[in-house]
Coordinates of C-alpha atoms in Angstrom, one line a residue:
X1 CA 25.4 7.6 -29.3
X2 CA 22.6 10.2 -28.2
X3 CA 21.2 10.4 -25.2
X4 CA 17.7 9.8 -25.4
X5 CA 14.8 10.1 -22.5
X6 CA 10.9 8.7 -22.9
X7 CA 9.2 10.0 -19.9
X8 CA 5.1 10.3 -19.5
X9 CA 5.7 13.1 -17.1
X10 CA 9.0 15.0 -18.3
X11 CA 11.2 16.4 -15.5
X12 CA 13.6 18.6 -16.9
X13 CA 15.7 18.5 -14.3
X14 CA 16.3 14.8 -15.5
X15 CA 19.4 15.7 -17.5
X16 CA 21.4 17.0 -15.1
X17 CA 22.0 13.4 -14.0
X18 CA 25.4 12.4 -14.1
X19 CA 24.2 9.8 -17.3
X20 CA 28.0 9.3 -18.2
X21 CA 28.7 7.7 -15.1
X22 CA 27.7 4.0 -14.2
X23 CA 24.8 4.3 -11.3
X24 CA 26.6 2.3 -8.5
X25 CA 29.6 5.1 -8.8
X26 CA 26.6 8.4 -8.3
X27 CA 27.9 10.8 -5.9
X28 CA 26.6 12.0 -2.6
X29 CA 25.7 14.9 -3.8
X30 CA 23.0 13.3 -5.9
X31 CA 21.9 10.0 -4.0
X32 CA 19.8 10.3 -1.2
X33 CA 20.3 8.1 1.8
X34 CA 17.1 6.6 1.8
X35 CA 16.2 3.1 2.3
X36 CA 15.9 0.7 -0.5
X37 CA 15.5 -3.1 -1.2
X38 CA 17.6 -5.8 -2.0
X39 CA 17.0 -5.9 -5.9
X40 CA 19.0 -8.0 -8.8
X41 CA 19.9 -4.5 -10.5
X42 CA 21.7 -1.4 -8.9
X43 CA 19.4 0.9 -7.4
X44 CA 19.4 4.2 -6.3
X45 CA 17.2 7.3 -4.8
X46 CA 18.1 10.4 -6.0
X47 CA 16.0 13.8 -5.5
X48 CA 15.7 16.7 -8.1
X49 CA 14.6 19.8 -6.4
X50 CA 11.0 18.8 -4.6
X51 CA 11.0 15.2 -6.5
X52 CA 12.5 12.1 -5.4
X53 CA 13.1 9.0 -7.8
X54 CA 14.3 5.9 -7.9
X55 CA 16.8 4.8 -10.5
X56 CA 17.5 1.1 -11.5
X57 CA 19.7 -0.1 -14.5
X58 CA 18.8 -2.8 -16.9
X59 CA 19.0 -3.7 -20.5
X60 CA 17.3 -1.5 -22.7
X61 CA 14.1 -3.6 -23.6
X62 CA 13.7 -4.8 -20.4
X63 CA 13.9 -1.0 -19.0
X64 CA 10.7 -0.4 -21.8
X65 CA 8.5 -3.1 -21.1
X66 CA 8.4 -2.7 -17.2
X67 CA 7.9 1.6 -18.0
X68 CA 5.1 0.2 -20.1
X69 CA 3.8 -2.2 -17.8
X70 CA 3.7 0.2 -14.7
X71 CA 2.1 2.8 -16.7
X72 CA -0.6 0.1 -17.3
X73 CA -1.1 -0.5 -14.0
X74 CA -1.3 3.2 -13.0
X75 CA -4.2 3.6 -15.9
X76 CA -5.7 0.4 -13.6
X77 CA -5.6 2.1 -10.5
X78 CA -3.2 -0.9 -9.2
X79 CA -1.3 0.1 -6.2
X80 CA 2.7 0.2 -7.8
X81 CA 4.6 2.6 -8.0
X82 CA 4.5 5.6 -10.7
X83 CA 6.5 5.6 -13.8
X84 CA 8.2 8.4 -15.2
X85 CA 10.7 7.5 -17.7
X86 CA 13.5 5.6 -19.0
X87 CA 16.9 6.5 -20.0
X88 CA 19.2 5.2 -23.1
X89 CA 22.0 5.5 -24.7
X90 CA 24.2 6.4 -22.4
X91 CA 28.2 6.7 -22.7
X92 CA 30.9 6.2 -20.0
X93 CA 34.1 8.8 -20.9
X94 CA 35.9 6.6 -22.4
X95 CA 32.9 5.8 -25.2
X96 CA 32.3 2.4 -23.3
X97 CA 28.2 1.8 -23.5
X98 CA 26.1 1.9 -20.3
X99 CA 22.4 0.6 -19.4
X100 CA 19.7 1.9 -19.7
X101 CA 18.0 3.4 -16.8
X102 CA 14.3 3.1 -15.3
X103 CA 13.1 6.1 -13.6
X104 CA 10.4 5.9 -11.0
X105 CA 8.5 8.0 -8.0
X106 CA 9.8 7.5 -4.7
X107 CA 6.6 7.1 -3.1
X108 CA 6.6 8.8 0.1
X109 CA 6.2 7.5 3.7
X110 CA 7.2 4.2 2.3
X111 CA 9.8 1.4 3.1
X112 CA 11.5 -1.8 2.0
X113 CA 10.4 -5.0 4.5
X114 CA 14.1 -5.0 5.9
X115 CA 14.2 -1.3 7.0
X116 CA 10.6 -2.0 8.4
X117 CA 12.5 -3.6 11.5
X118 CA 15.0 -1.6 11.8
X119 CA 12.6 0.7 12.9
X120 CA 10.5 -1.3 15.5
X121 CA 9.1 -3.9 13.4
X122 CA 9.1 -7.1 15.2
X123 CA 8.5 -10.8 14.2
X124 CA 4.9 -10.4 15.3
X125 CA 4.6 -7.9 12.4
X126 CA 5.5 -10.6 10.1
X127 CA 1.8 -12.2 9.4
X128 CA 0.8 -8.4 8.7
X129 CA 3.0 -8.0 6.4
X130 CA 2.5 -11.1 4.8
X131 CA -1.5 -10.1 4.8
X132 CA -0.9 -7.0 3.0
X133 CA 1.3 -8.8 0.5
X134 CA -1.9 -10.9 -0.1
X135 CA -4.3 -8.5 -0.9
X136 CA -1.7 -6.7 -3.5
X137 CA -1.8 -10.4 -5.2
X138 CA -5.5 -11.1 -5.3
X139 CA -5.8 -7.3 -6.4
X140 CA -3.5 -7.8 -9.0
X141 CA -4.5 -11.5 -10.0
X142 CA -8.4 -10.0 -10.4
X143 CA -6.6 -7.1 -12.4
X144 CA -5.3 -9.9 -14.8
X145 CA -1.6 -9.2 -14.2
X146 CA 0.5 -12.4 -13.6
X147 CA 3.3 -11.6 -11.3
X148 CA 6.2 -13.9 -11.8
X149 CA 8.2 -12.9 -9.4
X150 CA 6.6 -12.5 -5.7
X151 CA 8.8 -11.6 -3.2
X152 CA 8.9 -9.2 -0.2
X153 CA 12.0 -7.3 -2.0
X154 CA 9.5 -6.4 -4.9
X155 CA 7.4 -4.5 -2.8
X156 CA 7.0 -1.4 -0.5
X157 CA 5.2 -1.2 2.7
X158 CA 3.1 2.0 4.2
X159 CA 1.5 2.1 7.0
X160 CA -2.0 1.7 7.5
X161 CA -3.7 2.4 10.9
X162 CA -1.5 -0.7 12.5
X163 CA -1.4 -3.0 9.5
X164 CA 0.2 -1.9 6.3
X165 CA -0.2 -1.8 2.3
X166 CA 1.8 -2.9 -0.5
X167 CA 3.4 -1.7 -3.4
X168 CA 4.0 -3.1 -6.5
X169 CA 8.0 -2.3 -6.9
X170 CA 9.3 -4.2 -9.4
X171 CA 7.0 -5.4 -12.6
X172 CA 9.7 -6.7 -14.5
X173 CA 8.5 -10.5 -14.7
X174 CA 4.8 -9.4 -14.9
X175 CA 2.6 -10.3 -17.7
X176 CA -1.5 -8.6 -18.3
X177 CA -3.8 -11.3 -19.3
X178 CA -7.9 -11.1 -19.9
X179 CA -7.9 -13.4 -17.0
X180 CA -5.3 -15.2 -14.4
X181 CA -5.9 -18.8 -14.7
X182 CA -5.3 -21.5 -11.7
X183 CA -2.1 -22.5 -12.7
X184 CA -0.4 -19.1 -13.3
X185 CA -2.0 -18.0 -9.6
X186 CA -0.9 -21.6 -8.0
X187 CA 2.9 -20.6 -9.8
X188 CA 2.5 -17.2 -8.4
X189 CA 1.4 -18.2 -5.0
X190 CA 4.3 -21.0 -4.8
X191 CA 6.8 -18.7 -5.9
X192 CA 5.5 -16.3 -3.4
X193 CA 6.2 -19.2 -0.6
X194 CA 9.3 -20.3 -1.7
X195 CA 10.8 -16.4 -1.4
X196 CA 9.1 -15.0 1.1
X197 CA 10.3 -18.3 3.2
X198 CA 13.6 -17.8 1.7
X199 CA 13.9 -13.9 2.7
X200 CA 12.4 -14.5 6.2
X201 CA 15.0 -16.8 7.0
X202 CA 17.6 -14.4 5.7
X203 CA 15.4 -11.9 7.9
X204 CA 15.8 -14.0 10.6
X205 CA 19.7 -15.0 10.4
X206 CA 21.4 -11.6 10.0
X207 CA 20.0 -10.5 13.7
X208 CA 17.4 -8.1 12.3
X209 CA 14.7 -9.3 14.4
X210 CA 14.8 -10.6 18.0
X211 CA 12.2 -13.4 18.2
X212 CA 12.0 -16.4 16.4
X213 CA 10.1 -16.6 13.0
X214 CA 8.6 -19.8 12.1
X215 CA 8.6 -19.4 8.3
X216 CA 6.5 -22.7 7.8
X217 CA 3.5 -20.9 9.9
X218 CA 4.3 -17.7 7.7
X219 CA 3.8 -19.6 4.4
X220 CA 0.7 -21.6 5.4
X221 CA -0.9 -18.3 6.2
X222 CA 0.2 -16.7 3.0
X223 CA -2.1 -19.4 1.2
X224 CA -4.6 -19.9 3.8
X225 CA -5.5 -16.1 3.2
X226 CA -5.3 -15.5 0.4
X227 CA -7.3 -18.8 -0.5
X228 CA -9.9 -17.2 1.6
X229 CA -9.8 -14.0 0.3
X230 CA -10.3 -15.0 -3.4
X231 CA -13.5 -17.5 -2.7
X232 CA -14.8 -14.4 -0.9
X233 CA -14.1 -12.0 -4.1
X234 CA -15.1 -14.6 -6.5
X235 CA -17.0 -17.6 -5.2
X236 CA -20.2 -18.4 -7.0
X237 CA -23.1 -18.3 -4.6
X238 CA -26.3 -20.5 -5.0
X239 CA -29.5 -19.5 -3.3
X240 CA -33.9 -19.9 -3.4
X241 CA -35.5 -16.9 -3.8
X242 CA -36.6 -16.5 -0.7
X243 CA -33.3 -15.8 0.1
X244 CA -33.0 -12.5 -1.4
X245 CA -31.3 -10.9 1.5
X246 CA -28.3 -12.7 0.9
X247 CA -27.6 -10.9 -2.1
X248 CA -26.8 -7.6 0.4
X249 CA -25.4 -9.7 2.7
X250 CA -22.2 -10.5 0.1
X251 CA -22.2 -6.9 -0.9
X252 CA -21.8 -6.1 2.7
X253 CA -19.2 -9.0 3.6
X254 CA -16.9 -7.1 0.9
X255 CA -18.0 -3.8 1.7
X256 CA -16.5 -5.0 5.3
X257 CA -13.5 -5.6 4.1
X258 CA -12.7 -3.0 2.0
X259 CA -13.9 -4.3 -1.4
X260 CA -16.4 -2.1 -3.7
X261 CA -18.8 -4.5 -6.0
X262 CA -18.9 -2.8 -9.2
X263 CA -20.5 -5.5 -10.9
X264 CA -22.4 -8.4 -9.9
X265 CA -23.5 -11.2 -12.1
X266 CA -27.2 -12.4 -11.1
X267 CA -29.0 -15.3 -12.4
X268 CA -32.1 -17.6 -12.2
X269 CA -33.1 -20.7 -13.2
X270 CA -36.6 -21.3 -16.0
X271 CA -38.4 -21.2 -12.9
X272 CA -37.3 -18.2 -11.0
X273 CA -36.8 -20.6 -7.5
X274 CA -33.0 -20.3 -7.5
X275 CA -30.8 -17.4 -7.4
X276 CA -27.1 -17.4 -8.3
X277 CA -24.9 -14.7 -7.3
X278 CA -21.1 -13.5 -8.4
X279 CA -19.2 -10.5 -8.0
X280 CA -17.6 -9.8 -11.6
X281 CA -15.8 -6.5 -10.6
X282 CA -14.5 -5.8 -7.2
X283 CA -11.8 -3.0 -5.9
X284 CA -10.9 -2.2 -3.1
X285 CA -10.9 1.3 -1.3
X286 CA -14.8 1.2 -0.2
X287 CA -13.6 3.2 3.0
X288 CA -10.8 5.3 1.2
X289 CA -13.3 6.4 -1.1
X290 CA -16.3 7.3 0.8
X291 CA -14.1 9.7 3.6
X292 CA -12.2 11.0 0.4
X293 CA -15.7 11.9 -0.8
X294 CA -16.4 13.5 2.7
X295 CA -13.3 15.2 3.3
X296 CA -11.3 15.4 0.2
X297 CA -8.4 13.0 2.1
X298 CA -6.9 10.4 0.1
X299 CA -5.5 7.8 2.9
X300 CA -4.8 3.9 3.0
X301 CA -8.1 1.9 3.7
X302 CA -7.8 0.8 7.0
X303 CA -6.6 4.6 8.1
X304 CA -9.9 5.3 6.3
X305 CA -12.0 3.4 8.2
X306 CA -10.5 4.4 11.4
X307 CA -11.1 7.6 10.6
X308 CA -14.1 7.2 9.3
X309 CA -15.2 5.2 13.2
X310 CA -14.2 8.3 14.6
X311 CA -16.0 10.8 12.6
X312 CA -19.4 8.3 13.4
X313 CA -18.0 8.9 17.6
X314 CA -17.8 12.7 17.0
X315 CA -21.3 12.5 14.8
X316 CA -22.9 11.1 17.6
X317 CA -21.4 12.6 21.0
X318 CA -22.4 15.9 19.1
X319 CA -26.4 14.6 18.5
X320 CA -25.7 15.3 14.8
X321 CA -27.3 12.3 12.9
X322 CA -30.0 14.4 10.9
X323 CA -27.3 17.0 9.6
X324 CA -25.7 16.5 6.5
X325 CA -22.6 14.0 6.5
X326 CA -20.4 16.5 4.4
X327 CA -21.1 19.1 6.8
X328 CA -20.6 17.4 9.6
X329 CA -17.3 15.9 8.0
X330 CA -16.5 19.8 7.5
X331 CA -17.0 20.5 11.0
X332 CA -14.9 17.1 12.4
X333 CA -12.3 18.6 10.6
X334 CA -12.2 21.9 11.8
X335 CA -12.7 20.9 15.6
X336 CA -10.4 17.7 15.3
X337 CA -8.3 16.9 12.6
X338 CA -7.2 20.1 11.7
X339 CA -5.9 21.6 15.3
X340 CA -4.3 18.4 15.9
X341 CA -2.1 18.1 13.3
X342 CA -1.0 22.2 13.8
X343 CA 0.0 20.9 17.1
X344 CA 3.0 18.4 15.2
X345 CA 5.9 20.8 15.2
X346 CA 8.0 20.9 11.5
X347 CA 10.3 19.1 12.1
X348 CA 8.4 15.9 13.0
X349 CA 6.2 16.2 9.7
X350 CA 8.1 13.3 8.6
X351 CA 7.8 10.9 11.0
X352 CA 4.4 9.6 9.7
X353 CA 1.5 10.5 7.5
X354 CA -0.9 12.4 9.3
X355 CA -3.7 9.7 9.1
X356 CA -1.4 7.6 10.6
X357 CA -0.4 9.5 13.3
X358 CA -4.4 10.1 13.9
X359 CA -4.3 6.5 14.1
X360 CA -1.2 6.0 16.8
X361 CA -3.2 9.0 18.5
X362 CA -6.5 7.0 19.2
X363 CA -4.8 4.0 20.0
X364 CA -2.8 6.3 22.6
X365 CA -6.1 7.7 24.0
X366 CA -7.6 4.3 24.5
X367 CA -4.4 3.7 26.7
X368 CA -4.2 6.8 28.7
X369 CA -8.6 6.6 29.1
X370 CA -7.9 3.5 30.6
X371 CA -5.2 4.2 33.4
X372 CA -7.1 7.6 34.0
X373 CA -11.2 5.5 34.5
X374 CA -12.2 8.4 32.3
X375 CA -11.8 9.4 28.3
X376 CA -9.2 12.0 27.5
X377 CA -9.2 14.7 25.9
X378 CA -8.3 13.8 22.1
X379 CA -6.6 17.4 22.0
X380 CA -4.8 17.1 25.1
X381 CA -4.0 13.1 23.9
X382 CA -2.2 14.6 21.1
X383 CA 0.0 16.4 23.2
X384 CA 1.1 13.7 25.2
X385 CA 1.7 11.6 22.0
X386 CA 3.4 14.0 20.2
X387 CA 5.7 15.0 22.7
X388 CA 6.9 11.7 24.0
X389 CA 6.6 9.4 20.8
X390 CA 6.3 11.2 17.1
X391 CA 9.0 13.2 18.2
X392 CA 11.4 10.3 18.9
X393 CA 10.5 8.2 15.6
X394 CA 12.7 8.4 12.7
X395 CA 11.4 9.9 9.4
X396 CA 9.6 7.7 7.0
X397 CA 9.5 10.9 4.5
X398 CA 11.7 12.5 2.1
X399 CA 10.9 15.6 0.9
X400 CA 13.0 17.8 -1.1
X401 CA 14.0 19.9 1.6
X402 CA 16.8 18.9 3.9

């Protein structure tokens, strides 16, 4: 049988895998030690000069459709990982036939839940996880993909500015549909209760995390969010027409948090006296977008607006409010952004993504302003932080150096 390799972005350092060998017995030499998930199939990270991939076996068709179904939510802008490939017909030595192989994108600074508290995560992280996790499903439900399969193991965390984002892992179960009806959300949402409960007590039981986690609390919030988030993205709103305001009022509520409207359905009745309102197409990144529009960054949303908060600080302390925003962006970075990170030595460049660490960095100003009765110096801030925190975290990055 020939070895055969579909990939939408062809590495051809690919076939120097060891193919012939079944993936749990990979040497050290190719596996990296990186952090994965639990996962029904075996897994592993492997890098290939600068690139690192994930690896998962499975059963040839099932290896296709997920490739295909990833690559559909990449064209979507859905935030999963990136598909590169899938291998078949592989052969052990002895002739014995082996399964197919799904080839993915490590994505950088990312991590399963589980390593999440082996690296300071703490049962109070638990609800912000469980929020990011909820804004992936409304994304994706609004996207028309039915899940299937919701779990905390099918999903990768970054950070973002004190809160995190997920990743869409594992789109094996998924389905694309014109529209998600109730009942396929309600079955996604109570399968989503049932093993997020179900890992979290697992969580809980094996030691990883200190305090207590009451999963009931957990769950309810799971629903009671993302019940609120949906209404907010989708609710029909019914208004007279001397109410126009409202109709930038709900563009602003999303705006707020994080959502883009790039539709909005707008009727009246025969009469003109009543106005209804409902967003048709919403997507969030409003802050990601506008500071990647300003500086050319491409960072989680909340890091965004974080950033974004600070640039408005620097706009203003500086009495630069008629000037051009790009130039002034142009300028924060020069005088800001840019000699801080020079300051993180090489060896801690893994530790965190810089918007991130721009992030811990303001939140370790406000601290030290506040013991000194004065605001610090964000350069000399940096210092401090650097030196007695990044430098102690573990890396969150893999690159394809040692």
């Amino acid at each position: 049988m020939a070895l055969r390799i579909t990939a939408s972005r062809p590495d051809p350092a690919v076939l120097t895998l060891p193919w012939g060998t079944p993936l749990e017995e990979w040497p050290d030499d190719v596996v990296v030690p990186l952090p994965r998930g639990l996962s029904r199939h075996v897994v592993r990270i492997v890098r290939l000069g600068s690139n690192v991939y994930a690896v998962k076996e499975t059963q040839d068709d099932i290896a296709f459709r997920e490739y295909r179904m990833l690559r559909d939510l990449q064209r979507m802008g859905m935030p999963s990982v990136v598909p590169q490939g899938v291998v078949t017909g592989r052969e052990g030595p002895d002739g014995e036939e082996l399964p197919a192989a799904l080839i993915t994108r490590h994505l950088q600074f990312s991590l399963p839940y589980r390593s999440l508290f082996s690296r300071g995560a703490t049962a109070e992280d638990v609800p912000l996880l469980v929020d990011a996790m909820v804004v992936l499903l409304v994304r994706l439900h609004l996207a028309g993909f039915y899940w299937g399969d919701v779990s905390l193991s099918n999903v990768l965390f970054r950070r973002n500015a004190g809160e995190f984002a997920a990743y869409l892992v594992d789109a094996e179960t998924g389905e694309l549909h014109d529209v998600v009806g109730d009942r396929l959300r309600e079955y996604d949402i109570t399968v989503g209760c049932e093993n997020i409960f179900a890992e979290l007590m697992d969580l809980s039981a094996s030691g990883a995390v200190q305090q207590p986690i009451d999963g009931f609390a957990i769950i309810e919030h799971l629903r009671g969010r993302y019940e609120a988030l949906w209404r907010e993205l989708t609710d029909l709103e019914e208004f007279s027409a001397e109410e126009m305001w409202r109709i930038e009022r709900r563009v602003e509520r999303l705006n707020d948090l994080g959502f883009d409207v790039d539709e909005l359905d707008i009727v009246t009745d025969l009469g003109g006296d009543t106005i209804r309102i409902q967003p048709k197409v919403v997507d969030l990144g409003h802050h990601a977008r506008e500071l990647q529009a300003l500086t050319g960054m491409s960072v989680e949303e909340n890091q965004a607006r974080r950033i974004l908060n600070d640039l408005a600080a620097f706009t203003a302390h500086y009495d630069l409010g008629r000037e051009d925003r790009h130039l002034v962006a142009s300028r924060w970075m020069h005088q800001i952004f840019e000699p801080i990170m020079a300051l993180i030595p090489p060896d801690a460049t893994g530790k965190l993504e810089p918007a991130e660490v721009f992030h811990e960095i303001l939140e370790h100003r406000w601290y030290l302003s506040e013991q000194a009765g004065h605001e610090v110096d964000i350069h000399d801030t940096a210092r401090d932080y650097i030196e007695r925190f990044l430098t102690r975290r573990p890396d969150e990055a893999i690159t394809g150096q040692e």
